[in-house]
Short mmCIF file of C-alpha atoms in Angstrom, two decimals:
data_model
loop_
_atom_site.label_atom_id
_atom_site.label_comp_id
_atom_site.label_asym_id
_atom_site.label_seq_id
_atom_site.Cartn_x
_atom_site.Cartn_y
_atom_site.Cartn_z
CA MET C 1 10.41 68.33 24.52
CA ALA C 2 12.05 65.76 22.32
CA THR C 3 9.01 65.70 20.11
CA THR C 4 9.02 69.46 19.64
CA ARG C 5 12.62 69.31 18.68
CA ASP C 6 12.03 66.48 16.21
CA TRP C 7 9.17 68.40 14.74
CA LEU C 8 11.39 71.50 14.30
CA LEU C 9 14.29 69.60 12.81
CA ASP C 10 12.07 67.46 10.55
CA ASP C 11 13.80 67.01 7.18
CA SER C 12 10.52 67.19 5.25
CA PRO C 13 8.39 69.82 6.95
CA SER C 14 4.66 69.63 6.16
CA SER C 15 3.81 73.32 6.24
CA ARG C 16 5.36 76.73 5.59
CA LEU C 17 5.26 77.54 9.23
CA GLN C 18 7.19 74.42 10.27
CA ALA C 19 9.85 75.05 7.56
CA ARG C 20 10.30 78.64 8.85
CA LEU C 21 10.33 77.70 12.55
CA GLY C 22 12.81 74.93 11.77
CA ARG C 23 15.09 77.29 10.15
CA SER C 24 15.10 79.78 13.01
CA TYR C 25 15.53 76.93 15.44
CA ARG C 26 18.67 75.83 13.55
CA LEU C 27 19.97 79.38 13.53
CA SER C 28 19.47 79.99 17.20
CA HIS C 29 21.05 76.60 17.95
CA ALA C 30 24.13 77.58 16.03
CA LEU C 31 24.20 80.93 17.75
CA ALA C 32 23.94 79.25 21.18
CA ARG C 33 27.05 77.15 20.45
CA ASN C 34 29.14 80.37 19.98
CA PRO C 35 30.25 81.53 23.53
CA LEU C 36 31.17 85.13 22.57
CA ALA C 37 27.83 85.59 20.81
CA MET C 38 26.10 84.31 23.91
CA VAL C 39 28.00 86.81 26.05
CA GLY C 40 26.93 89.53 23.61
CA ALA C 41 23.35 88.35 23.61
CA ILE C 42 23.26 88.29 27.45
CA ILE C 43 24.63 91.81 27.66
CA VAL C 44 22.10 93.12 25.06
CA LEU C 45 19.27 91.28 26.80
CA THR C 46 20.31 92.64 30.13
CA LEU C 47 20.33 96.19 28.63
CA ILE C 48 16.85 95.68 27.38
CA LEU C 49 15.59 94.31 30.71
CA VAL C 50 17.30 97.15 32.66
CA ALA C 51 15.69 99.70 30.33
CA LEU C 52 12.28 98.04 30.69
CA PHE C 53 12.36 97.69 34.45
CA ALA C 54 14.43 100.82 35.30
CA PRO C 55 12.06 102.18 37.98
CA TRP C 56 12.38 98.85 39.94
CA ILE C 57 16.15 98.40 39.47
CA ALA C 58 17.18 101.97 40.32
CA THR C 59 17.66 102.61 44.01
CA HIS C 60 17.19 106.40 43.75
CA SER C 61 15.55 108.94 41.56
CA PRO C 62 17.78 109.65 38.52
CA ILE C 63 17.15 113.37 38.76
CA GLY C 64 16.59 113.95 42.49
CA GLN C 65 19.32 116.20 43.83
CA ASP C 66 20.77 116.03 47.34
CA LEU C 67 23.55 118.54 47.78
CA ALA C 68 24.57 117.17 51.17
CA MET C 69 25.49 113.89 49.46
CA ARG C 70 27.56 115.33 46.54
CA LEU C 71 30.52 113.41 45.20
CA LYS C 72 30.29 110.55 47.58
CA PRO C 73 32.40 107.41 46.59
CA PRO C 74 30.70 104.11 45.90
CA SER C 75 29.16 102.65 49.06
CA TRP C 76 26.36 100.29 50.19
CA ASP C 77 23.88 103.11 49.76
CA ASN C 78 25.12 104.56 46.51
CA TRP C 79 26.52 101.53 44.54
CA MET C 80 28.35 103.75 42.03
CA GLY C 81 28.69 106.87 44.18
CA THR C 82 27.05 110.22 43.57
CA ASP C 83 27.74 113.07 41.17
CA GLU C 84 28.34 116.78 41.78
CA LEU C 85 24.59 117.36 42.51
CA GLY C 86 24.27 114.43 44.80
CA ARG C 87 22.41 112.20 42.37
CA ASP C 88 22.87 108.50 42.60
CA ILE C 89 25.03 107.41 39.61
CA TRP C 90 23.76 103.82 39.61
CA SER C 91 20.17 105.08 39.10
CA ARG C 92 21.28 107.43 36.42
CA VAL C 93 23.17 104.68 34.59
CA VAL C 94 20.08 102.46 34.77
CA TYR C 95 17.76 105.19 33.44
CA GLY C 96 20.39 105.99 30.87
CA ALA C 97 19.96 102.50 29.43
CA ARG C 98 16.51 103.62 28.23
CA ILE C 99 18.01 106.51 26.31
CA THR C 100 20.79 104.42 24.90
CA LEU C 101 18.35 101.76 23.78
CA MET C 102 16.00 104.25 22.28
CA ILE C 103 18.76 105.90 20.30
CA VAL C 104 20.08 102.59 18.96
CA ALA C 105 16.66 101.27 18.08
CA LEU C 106 15.42 104.38 16.39
CA VAL C 107 18.60 104.85 14.40
CA ALA C 108 18.40 101.23 13.25
CA VAL C 109 14.70 101.54 12.31
CA LEU C 110 15.34 104.79 10.42
CA ALA C 111 18.63 104.17 8.74
CA ALA C 112 18.64 100.40 7.82
CA PRO C 113 15.50 100.30 5.62
CA VAL C 114 16.46 103.47 3.82
CA GLY C 115 19.99 102.16 3.09
CA LEU C 116 18.63 98.72 2.17
CA ILE C 117 16.10 100.12 -0.40
CA VAL C 118 18.39 102.72 -1.90
CA GLY C 119 21.20 100.12 -2.31
CA ALA C 120 18.89 97.39 -3.77
CA VAL C 121 17.23 99.81 -6.22
CA ALA C 122 20.61 101.15 -7.38
CA GLY C 123 22.08 97.72 -7.75
CA TYR C 124 19.06 96.20 -9.52
CA PHE C 125 18.44 98.84 -12.12
CA GLY C 126 22.04 99.88 -12.66
CA GLY C 127 22.85 102.63 -15.23
CA TRP C 128 21.78 106.14 -14.44
CA THR C 129 19.68 105.21 -11.42
CA ASP C 130 22.73 103.56 -9.91
CA ARG C 131 24.95 106.51 -10.72
CA ILE C 132 22.67 109.12 -9.27
CA LEU C 133 21.84 107.16 -6.10
CA MET C 134 25.38 106.16 -5.43
CA GLY C 135 26.57 109.67 -6.09
CA ILE C 136 24.28 110.97 -3.28
CA THR C 137 25.45 108.10 -1.05
CA ASP C 138 29.08 108.98 -1.78
CA ILE C 139 28.54 112.57 -0.82
CA PHE C 140 27.17 111.50 2.63
CA LEU C 141 29.86 108.80 2.96
CA SER C 142 32.73 111.24 2.29
CA MET C 143 32.01 113.15 5.54
CA PRO C 144 33.06 111.77 8.89
CA LYS C 145 30.01 110.46 10.81
CA LEU C 146 30.49 112.56 13.93
CA ILE C 147 31.12 115.74 11.93
CA LEU C 148 28.07 115.23 9.82
CA ALA C 149 25.99 114.50 12.83
CA LEU C 150 27.43 117.61 14.50
CA ALA C 151 26.52 119.78 11.48
CA PHE C 152 22.91 118.47 11.58
CA VAL C 153 22.52 118.92 15.28
CA ALA C 154 23.95 122.45 14.98
CA ALA C 155 21.40 123.17 12.22
CA LEU C 156 18.42 121.48 13.88
CA GLY C 157 19.30 122.57 17.46
CA PRO C 158 20.55 120.32 20.32
CA GLY C 159 18.31 117.65 21.76
CA ILE C 160 17.91 113.92 21.74
CA GLN C 161 15.48 113.66 18.86
CA ASN C 162 17.67 115.72 16.68
CA ALA C 163 20.73 113.71 17.62
CA ILE C 164 18.87 110.53 16.60
CA ILE C 165 17.88 112.05 13.22
CA ALA C 166 21.50 113.30 12.66
CA ILE C 167 23.00 109.92 13.40
CA ALA C 168 20.49 108.18 11.19
CA ILE C 169 21.39 110.60 8.33
CA ALA C 170 25.02 109.83 8.89
CA THR C 171 24.54 106.05 9.03
CA TRP C 172 22.42 105.00 6.05
CA PRO C 173 25.00 105.51 3.32
CA GLY C 174 27.05 102.64 4.67
CA TYR C 175 24.07 100.33 4.55
CA ALA C 176 23.22 101.47 1.00
CA ARG C 177 26.67 100.56 -0.12
CA ILE C 178 26.49 97.05 1.35
CA ALA C 179 23.02 96.46 -0.04
CA ARG C 180 24.15 97.52 -3.47
CA ALA C 181 27.20 95.26 -3.45
CA GLU C 182 25.09 92.38 -2.33
CA THR C 183 22.39 93.12 -4.95
CA LEU C 184 25.03 93.22 -7.74
CA THR C 185 26.10 89.70 -6.90
CA ILE C 186 22.48 88.43 -6.71
CA ARG C 187 21.16 90.46 -9.66
CA ASN C 188 22.73 88.26 -12.36
CA SER C 189 21.97 84.98 -10.80
CA GLU C 190 19.70 82.52 -12.61
CA PHE C 191 17.01 82.47 -9.99
CA VAL C 192 16.47 86.16 -10.56
CA ALA C 193 16.44 85.64 -14.30
CA ALA C 194 13.90 82.90 -13.70
CA VAL C 195 11.41 85.11 -11.88
CA GLU C 196 11.90 87.82 -14.42
CA LEU C 197 11.06 85.34 -17.14
CA GLN C 198 7.88 84.54 -15.31
CA GLY C 199 6.82 88.15 -15.76
CA ALA C 200 7.58 89.44 -12.32
CA SER C 201 7.65 93.25 -11.91
CA SER C 202 10.86 94.95 -10.76
CA PHE C 203 9.17 95.78 -7.50
CA ARG C 204 8.40 92.16 -6.90
CA VAL C 205 11.87 90.94 -7.84
CA ILE C 206 13.49 93.49 -5.48
CA VAL C 207 11.14 93.00 -2.51
CA ASN C 208 10.56 89.24 -2.68
CA HIS C 209 13.77 87.93 -4.13
CA ILE C 210 16.66 90.30 -3.61
CA LEU C 211 15.89 91.93 -0.17
CA PRO C 212 15.54 88.64 1.70
CA LEU C 213 19.08 87.80 0.63
CA CYS C 214 20.46 91.19 1.75
CA THR C 215 18.81 91.28 5.21
CA SER C 216 21.23 88.85 6.92
CA SER C 217 24.28 90.89 6.07
CA MET C 218 22.26 93.98 6.99
CA ILE C 219 21.40 92.58 10.45
CA ILE C 220 25.02 91.77 11.01
CA ARG C 221 26.23 95.19 9.92
CA VAL C 222 23.55 97.04 11.99
CA THR C 223 24.40 95.04 15.14
CA LEU C 224 28.11 95.73 14.64
CA ASP C 225 27.34 99.40 13.99
CA MET C 226 25.29 99.72 17.23
CA ALA C 227 28.52 100.21 19.14
CA GLY C 228 29.48 103.07 16.80
CA ILE C 229 25.99 104.56 17.18
CA ILE C 230 26.20 104.43 20.93
CA LEU C 231 29.62 106.08 20.80
CA THR C 232 28.41 108.76 18.41
CA ALA C 233 25.46 109.46 20.61
CA ALA C 234 27.71 109.62 23.71
CA GLY C 235 30.07 111.91 21.75
CA LEU C 236 27.23 114.30 20.90
CA GLY C 237 26.13 114.14 24.52
CA PHE C 238 29.69 114.74 25.68
CA ILE C 239 30.01 118.01 23.69
CA GLY C 240 26.54 119.02 24.86
CA LEU C 241 24.63 118.65 21.54
CA GLY C 242 22.83 115.40 22.37
CA ALA C 243 20.64 114.73 25.39
CA GLN C 244 20.06 117.84 27.48
CA PRO C 245 20.34 118.01 31.27
CA PRO C 246 18.90 116.57 33.41
CA LEU C 247 18.46 113.53 31.13
CA PRO C 248 20.86 110.80 32.39
CA GLU C 249 22.55 110.16 29.06
CA TRP C 250 25.83 108.37 29.43
CA GLY C 251 27.96 110.63 27.25
CA ALA C 252 26.62 113.72 28.96
CA MET C 253 27.38 112.22 32.34
CA ILE C 254 31.01 111.52 31.34
CA SER C 255 31.22 115.13 30.19
CA ARG C 256 29.96 116.38 33.64
CA GLY C 257 32.41 114.03 35.44
CA ARG C 258 35.41 115.34 33.44
CA SER C 259 36.04 118.19 35.79
CA PHE C 260 36.41 115.80 38.80
CA ILE C 261 38.14 112.94 37.04
CA LEU C 262 41.33 113.08 39.18
CA ASP C 263 39.73 113.30 42.71
CA GLN C 264 36.28 111.68 42.12
CA TRP C 265 37.10 109.15 39.38
CA TRP C 266 33.74 107.32 39.67
CA VAL C 267 31.63 110.16 38.33
CA ALA C 268 32.98 109.78 34.73
CA THR C 269 34.10 106.15 34.98
CA MET C 270 30.77 104.49 35.82
CA PRO C 271 28.85 105.61 32.71
CA GLY C 272 32.10 104.99 30.74
CA PHE C 273 31.98 101.30 31.87
CA ALA C 274 28.34 101.16 30.81
CA ILE C 275 29.20 102.46 27.34
CA VAL C 276 32.13 100.06 26.92
CA ILE C 277 30.16 97.00 28.14
CA VAL C 278 27.14 97.67 25.93
CA SER C 279 29.24 98.52 22.86
CA LEU C 280 31.18 95.28 23.44
CA GLY C 281 27.99 93.31 23.84
CA PHE C 282 26.70 94.48 20.47
CA CYS C 283 30.07 93.73 18.83
CA PHE C 284 30.11 90.19 20.17
CA LEU C 285 26.54 89.59 19.18
CA GLY C 286 27.25 91.03 15.72
CA ASP C 287 30.26 88.77 15.26
CA GLY C 288 28.31 85.72 16.36
CA LEU C 289 25.45 86.61 13.99
CA ARG C 290 27.93 86.99 11.17
CA ASP C 291 29.27 83.45 11.84
CA VAL C 292 25.80 82.05 11.77
CA LEU C 293 24.09 84.03 9.11
CA ASP C 294 26.81 84.97 6.57
CA PRO C 295 26.41 82.84 3.49
CA LYS C 296 30.09 83.27 2.73
CA HIS C 297 30.88 81.21 5.81
CA GLY C 298 29.04 78.24 4.21
CA ASP C 299 25.36 77.51 4.44
CA ARG C 300 25.55 75.79 7.84
CA GLN C 301 21.92 75.98 8.83
CA MET J 1 1.62 76.65 -37.47
CA ASN J 2 5.26 76.94 -36.30
CA ALA J 3 5.80 77.22 -32.61
CA LEU J 4 8.85 79.20 -33.25
CA ALA J 5 10.08 80.94 -36.38
CA ILE J 6 13.39 82.75 -36.44
CA ASP J 7 14.61 84.59 -39.51
CA ASN J 8 17.84 86.53 -40.08
CA LEU J 9 18.52 86.96 -36.41
CA ASP J 10 21.60 89.10 -35.45
CA ILE J 11 22.20 89.41 -31.73
CA SER J 12 24.75 91.71 -30.30
CA TYR J 13 26.24 92.39 -26.85
CA GLY J 14 27.27 96.01 -26.86
CA ASP J 15 29.20 96.54 -30.09
CA SER J 16 30.14 92.96 -30.85
CA LYS J 17 27.78 90.90 -32.90
CA VAL J 18 27.35 87.38 -31.51
CA THR J 19 25.21 85.73 -34.14
CA HIS J 20 24.85 86.33 -37.87
CA GLY J 21 21.74 85.68 -39.86
CA ILE J 22 20.29 82.80 -37.75
CA GLY J 23 17.16 81.23 -39.23
CA PHE J 24 15.19 78.13 -38.33
CA ASN J 25 11.69 77.03 -37.63
CA VAL J 26 10.35 74.74 -34.93
CA ALA J 27 7.03 73.09 -35.59
CA GLU J 28 4.48 72.73 -32.82
CA GLY J 29 5.15 69.69 -30.72
CA GLU J 30 8.63 69.25 -32.19
CA SER J 31 11.76 68.93 -30.18
CA PHE J 32 14.59 70.93 -31.76
CA ALA J 33 18.22 71.02 -30.68
CA LEU J 34 20.85 73.73 -31.13
CA VAL J 35 24.31 72.19 -30.98
CA GLY J 36 27.72 73.62 -31.22
CA GLU J 37 30.84 74.21 -29.15
CA SER J 38 30.96 76.77 -26.41
CA GLY J 39 30.96 80.32 -27.69
CA SER J 40 29.09 79.40 -30.82
CA GLY J 41 26.16 81.61 -29.73
CA LYS J 42 23.57 78.89 -29.03
CA THR J 43 22.73 80.04 -25.57
CA THR J 44 22.52 83.61 -26.83
CA VAL J 45 19.81 82.65 -29.26
CA LEU J 46 17.86 81.11 -26.38
CA LYS J 47 18.28 84.31 -24.34
CA ALA J 48 17.08 86.44 -27.27
CA ILE J 49 13.90 84.39 -27.60
CA ALA J 50 13.32 84.52 -23.80
CA GLY J 51 13.85 88.35 -23.78
CA MET J 52 17.03 88.33 -21.73
CA ALA J 53 19.27 89.53 -24.60
CA LYS J 54 17.59 92.56 -25.72
CA SER J 55 19.55 94.01 -28.57
CA TRP J 56 18.78 92.05 -31.80
CA THR J 57 17.64 92.61 -35.33
CA GLY J 58 15.71 90.20 -37.55
CA SER J 59 12.54 88.47 -36.53
CA ILE J 60 11.46 86.02 -33.87
CA SER J 61 7.86 84.83 -33.66
CA VAL J 62 6.41 82.50 -31.12
CA PHE J 63 3.18 80.74 -32.04
CA GLY J 64 2.64 83.35 -34.85
CA ALA J 65 3.12 86.36 -32.58
CA PRO J 66 6.29 88.47 -33.12
CA ARG J 67 8.46 88.76 -29.97
CA SER J 68 9.17 92.05 -28.36
CA HIS J 69 12.70 92.91 -27.22
CA GLY J 70 11.99 92.21 -23.58
CA ILE J 71 10.03 90.06 -21.23
CA ASP J 72 6.31 90.26 -21.17
CA ARG J 73 3.64 88.47 -19.11
CA GLY J 74 1.75 87.09 -22.05
CA PHE J 75 4.87 85.41 -23.38
CA ALA J 76 5.67 84.07 -19.93
CA LYS J 77 2.55 81.90 -20.00
CA GLN J 78 3.47 80.49 -23.44
CA CYS J 79 7.08 79.80 -23.04
CA GLN J 80 9.33 79.14 -20.09
CA MET J 81 13.00 78.35 -19.65
CA VAL J 82 14.95 75.72 -17.72
CA PHE J 83 18.50 76.76 -16.82
CA GLN J 84 21.67 74.77 -16.92
CA ASP J 85 22.72 74.93 -13.28
CA PRO J 86 20.07 73.80 -10.83
CA TYR J 87 22.24 75.06 -8.00
CA GLY J 88 22.11 78.62 -9.25
CA SER J 89 18.56 78.71 -10.62
CA LEU J 90 16.65 78.21 -7.29
CA HIS J 91 16.50 80.89 -4.65
CA PRO J 92 18.55 79.64 -1.67
CA ARG J 93 16.14 81.06 0.97
CA LYS J 94 12.82 79.85 -0.55
CA THR J 95 11.21 76.49 -0.04
CA VAL J 96 10.12 74.43 -2.97
CA ASP J 97 6.60 75.53 -2.21
CA ALA J 98 7.44 79.22 -2.32
CA THR J 99 9.46 78.83 -5.53
CA LEU J 100 6.54 77.03 -7.25
CA SER J 101 3.79 79.40 -6.00
CA GLU J 102 5.56 82.55 -7.12
CA PRO J 103 4.68 82.30 -10.74
CA LEU J 104 1.05 81.69 -9.74
CA ALA J 105 1.08 84.78 -7.58
CA ILE J 106 2.68 86.82 -10.35
CA HIS J 107 -0.16 85.90 -12.71
CA GLY J 108 -2.81 86.14 -10.12
CA ILE J 109 -3.79 82.49 -10.43
CA GLY J 110 -5.52 81.16 -7.31
CA ASP J 111 -5.68 77.62 -6.07
CA SER J 112 -1.92 77.52 -5.73
CA GLY J 113 -1.98 74.70 -3.18
CA ALA J 114 -3.55 72.22 -5.63
CA ARG J 115 -1.52 73.39 -8.61
CA VAL J 116 1.76 73.00 -6.77
CA ASP J 117 0.69 69.49 -5.71
CA GLU J 118 -0.18 68.60 -9.23
CA VAL J 119 2.93 69.87 -10.85
CA MET J 120 5.14 68.23 -8.24
CA GLN J 121 3.46 64.96 -8.98
CA SER J 122 3.99 65.34 -12.66
CA VAL J 123 7.70 65.91 -12.35
CA GLY J 124 7.99 63.01 -9.88
CA LEU J 125 8.77 64.94 -6.71
CA ASP J 126 7.40 63.34 -3.56
CA ARG J 127 5.06 65.58 -1.48
CA ARG J 128 7.47 65.52 1.45
CA PHE J 129 9.94 67.73 -0.48
CA ARG J 130 7.40 70.55 -0.67
CA PHE J 131 8.58 72.56 2.22
CA ARG J 132 12.28 71.81 1.87
CA PHE J 133 14.91 74.44 1.09
CA PRO J 134 17.06 73.86 -1.97
CA HIS J 135 20.09 72.93 0.13
CA GLN J 136 18.19 70.04 1.47
CA LEU J 137 17.65 68.64 -2.08
CA SER J 138 20.01 66.68 -4.43
CA GLY J 139 20.99 68.11 -7.80
CA GLY J 140 18.47 66.04 -9.65
CA GLN J 141 15.67 66.96 -7.28
CA ARG J 142 16.62 70.61 -7.75
CA GLN J 143 16.44 70.22 -11.53
CA ARG J 144 12.99 68.60 -11.14
CA VAL J 145 11.91 71.69 -9.10
CA ALA J 146 13.26 73.95 -11.83
CA ILE J 147 11.34 72.05 -14.44
CA ALA J 148 8.19 72.13 -12.25
CA ARG J 149 8.59 75.88 -11.96
CA ALA J 150 8.77 76.17 -15.77
CA LEU J 151 5.68 74.04 -16.14
CA ILE J 152 3.43 75.44 -13.52
CA LEU J 153 2.18 78.21 -15.83
CA LYS J 154 1.23 75.43 -18.35
CA PRO J 155 3.36 76.85 -21.20
CA GLN J 156 3.32 75.18 -24.69
CA MET J 157 7.00 75.55 -25.27
CA LEU J 158 10.18 75.00 -23.13
CA LEU J 159 13.51 76.52 -23.72
CA LEU J 160 16.07 74.15 -22.26
CA ASP J 161 19.54 75.46 -21.62
CA GLU J 162 21.74 72.34 -21.28
CA PRO J 163 19.38 70.98 -18.65
CA THR J 164 21.48 67.96 -17.78
CA SER J 165 25.07 69.09 -18.21
CA ALA J 166 25.50 70.07 -14.54
CA LEU J 167 24.20 66.66 -13.24
CA ASP J 168 26.01 63.39 -12.88
CA VAL J 169 25.37 60.71 -15.40
CA SER J 170 22.80 58.50 -13.67
CA VAL J 171 20.80 61.61 -12.74
CA GLN J 172 21.00 62.88 -16.32
CA ALA J 173 19.26 59.85 -17.59
CA GLU J 174 16.44 60.39 -15.04
CA ILE J 175 16.00 64.02 -16.09
CA LEU J 176 16.07 63.12 -19.79
CA ASN J 177 13.44 60.48 -19.30
CA LEU J 178 11.36 62.97 -17.46
CA LEU J 179 11.62 65.49 -20.19
CA LYS J 180 10.69 62.89 -22.75
CA ARG J 181 7.65 61.82 -20.75
CA LEU J 182 6.47 65.40 -20.13
CA ARG J 183 6.69 66.17 -23.72
CA ARG J 184 4.64 63.14 -24.67
CA GLU J 185 1.99 63.84 -21.90
CA GLN J 186 1.62 67.53 -22.41
CA GLY J 187 2.40 67.91 -26.05
CA LEU J 188 5.18 70.40 -25.35
CA THR J 189 7.54 71.96 -27.88
CA TYR J 190 11.20 71.92 -26.83
CA LEU J 191 14.03 74.06 -27.95
CA MET J 192 17.12 72.61 -26.43
CA VAL J 193 20.70 73.95 -26.29
CA THR J 194 23.32 71.32 -25.71
CA HIS J 195 26.75 70.10 -26.88
CA ASN J 196 25.93 66.55 -26.01
CA LEU J 197 25.01 64.70 -29.20
CA PRO J 198 23.67 61.48 -27.56
CA VAL J 199 21.20 63.68 -25.69
CA VAL J 200 20.07 65.11 -29.04
CA SER J 201 19.59 61.62 -30.48
CA PHE J 202 17.56 60.60 -27.39
CA LEU J 203 15.28 63.58 -27.07
CA CYS J 204 15.18 65.59 -30.31
CA ASP J 205 13.58 65.34 -33.77
CA ARG J 206 15.78 67.80 -35.56
CA LEU J 207 18.88 69.80 -34.88
CA ALA J 208 20.79 72.81 -36.07
CA VAL J 209 24.56 72.91 -35.88
CA MET J 210 26.02 76.24 -34.97
CA ARG J 211 29.49 77.58 -35.33
CA HIS J 212 30.94 81.10 -34.78
CA GLY J 213 27.44 82.51 -34.54
CA ARG J 214 26.08 80.95 -37.75
CA VAL J 215 23.89 77.95 -38.43
CA VAL J 216 25.99 75.66 -40.63
CA GLU J 217 23.48 72.82 -41.01
CA ILE J 218 19.90 71.88 -40.13
CA ALA J 219 19.37 68.12 -40.12
CA ASP J 220 17.00 65.38 -38.96
CA VAL J 221 18.08 63.36 -35.99
CA ASP J 222 18.11 60.25 -38.25
CA GLN J 223 20.86 61.82 -40.22
CA LEU J 224 22.78 62.28 -37.02
CA LYS J 225 22.22 58.70 -35.97
CA ARG J 226 23.37 57.43 -39.35
CA GLY J 227 26.34 59.73 -39.33
CA ALA J 228 25.06 61.32 -42.46
CA LEU J 229 25.49 64.97 -41.60
CA VAL J 230 26.64 66.94 -44.70
CA ASP J 231 28.66 69.93 -43.47
CA PRO J 232 32.33 69.15 -42.72
CA TYR J 233 32.15 70.90 -39.33
CA SER J 234 29.09 68.86 -38.29
CA ARG J 235 30.86 65.67 -39.26
CA GLU J 236 33.91 66.69 -37.20
CA LEU J 237 31.65 67.41 -34.31
CA THR J 238 29.96 63.91 -34.47
CA LYS J 239 33.35 62.22 -34.88
CA PHE J 240 34.74 64.10 -31.85
CA SER J 241 31.66 63.35 -29.75
CA ALA J 242 31.87 59.61 -30.60
CA ALA J 243 35.56 59.53 -29.71
CA HIS J 244 34.77 61.31 -26.49
CA LEU J 245 32.09 58.73 -25.60
CA GLN J 246 34.52 55.86 -26.13
CA ASN J 247 37.06 57.30 -23.74
#
C-alpha cells in the first residue's frame, strides 16, 4: 500500500497518467478530511446503492395494493407504515430513490453542459455574442424556477420526462452566468494570450484552456443545486404535474399523504424525510467539494 | 534583411492614441531593447507586433512580410513571446508536458515526446519536472517553461516582455544567462522590453528609449555603457538607474 501511495504522491511523476492520478488522489484525500463532506458523500452513495439494488432492499412491491392493510402505522412488517391503498411506504421510498436519482442525473447532464458552453462562448467572444447570449439567459433567469417549470409542464403535458426537461430548461441559465463570470476572469490571463499567440483556434482555446478551469466551480454549483432540483421535482410531483401515479415519486407521495397528515402522519412524513436527507446530503457534499476544488480557497492540492 | 522593421507606428486603445510615429529596425540575429518608464508604450509596441493590440496604423514587417492586424499561424512559427509574469503565463491545471505539447498539437507537428524532451533540455529543465503542475515549480523554473514553450515551434525571433522583472535577483541572473546562451546557440533575434538598464547592457546590442509613446533616442549599447546617450531624457534615465543600483 505504502508504495502505491508514494507512487501517487510522487513529486516528479513520470507519466501523464501518474500526474493525473496523483492529483485526484490528493483531492479525494482532502475531501476525506472534511467530516461534513464525508457525511454528504455517504448519503449520496447510499442513495445510489439503494436505487441500484431497490428490488433487493424493498420488502414489498412498491405498487401492490392491499386494502385490508391501509394506513397501518410503522411496524416490524411495514417499517414506515402503509398508505391509503395499503402499499408499503418503505418500499415506495426505496423505489422512489430511482426516480429521484434519474431526475437529478438527467437534469445535470442536460443543463450543466449547455450552461457551461453558452457561458464560456459569451465570455470569450464578448461584444455582440455576449450581449445576445446573456440577453437570452437573463430572460430565463428572470422567471422563478418552479413557475417556469410549471409553464413548460403545462405546455408539454404532465409526466416525469417533461418534468425533467422543464427543470433542465429552468436550471441552465444559472450555470451560464457562472461560466461567463469565470471565463471573463480567465480570458485576459497571459496563459490564454500565450496559446492564442501560438495560433490556437477559438474552439481550441475554449475547450482545452477555458472549460477545464470552469468545471470545478460548475461541479460545486451542480452538486449544491441538486437539492433544489430534487425539491422542484418534488414540488411538481406534489401539484400533480410531475411523476404520475402509481410511480412512487416522493413529492407525489407527500401530496397523497396530505389528506391524512393529522391522523396518519407517517404517510406524508416518511417521503418528506427522504427528501430532506438526500437534499442535505447533496448540500454537504457540494460544500465539501467547494472547500477542496475552489481555487479561491487557495490551491491546496 | 531586417528581422523586424517598424515605421510610423501609431497604436490606439479605443479613442486614445498610445504611441506616436514609432520607427526602428532590428537586424536578423540582433538583440534590441525598448526601454522607458511604465506607461511609455513599450509593451504596447510588443503587443502590436504579436497581434494582441489590433488597432494600429503605420507598418510592421517581420522578416520582410508585412504583419496583419491579428494573430496568424504562419507568424506564430516565426515569432513567439515570453511574458513578464511566469505565475500568470502558465495554465494552472496543465502539466509542463501538456503546456509544451500544445503548440505542437496546434500546428499538427508529430513526435511531440522527443521535441518536448529536447526543448526542456535546451532550457535546462530536468526531465523529472516534465509531469509537474506549475504550482510544483519555482518562479525560475516556471519562466524556463515559458521560454521553452516559446521555443518549441523553433521561431527565429522572440519578443521578451520584461522576462526577469517578476523574479528574484539570483534567479534573474540564471534566466538572463539562459537567454544569452539560447541566442548564441540558435541564432535568435530578440526584441526585449525592460526598464532595467543593466539587463540591457548585459543582453542587448542596441536600444531605443521611449517616452510618452515616442522613441526619443536609438543608441548602441556601447553608448549606454559609456554614459554617452545624447537625449536629455535618456541621460536622466541612466543617471536614475545608476542611483537606484547604488541604493
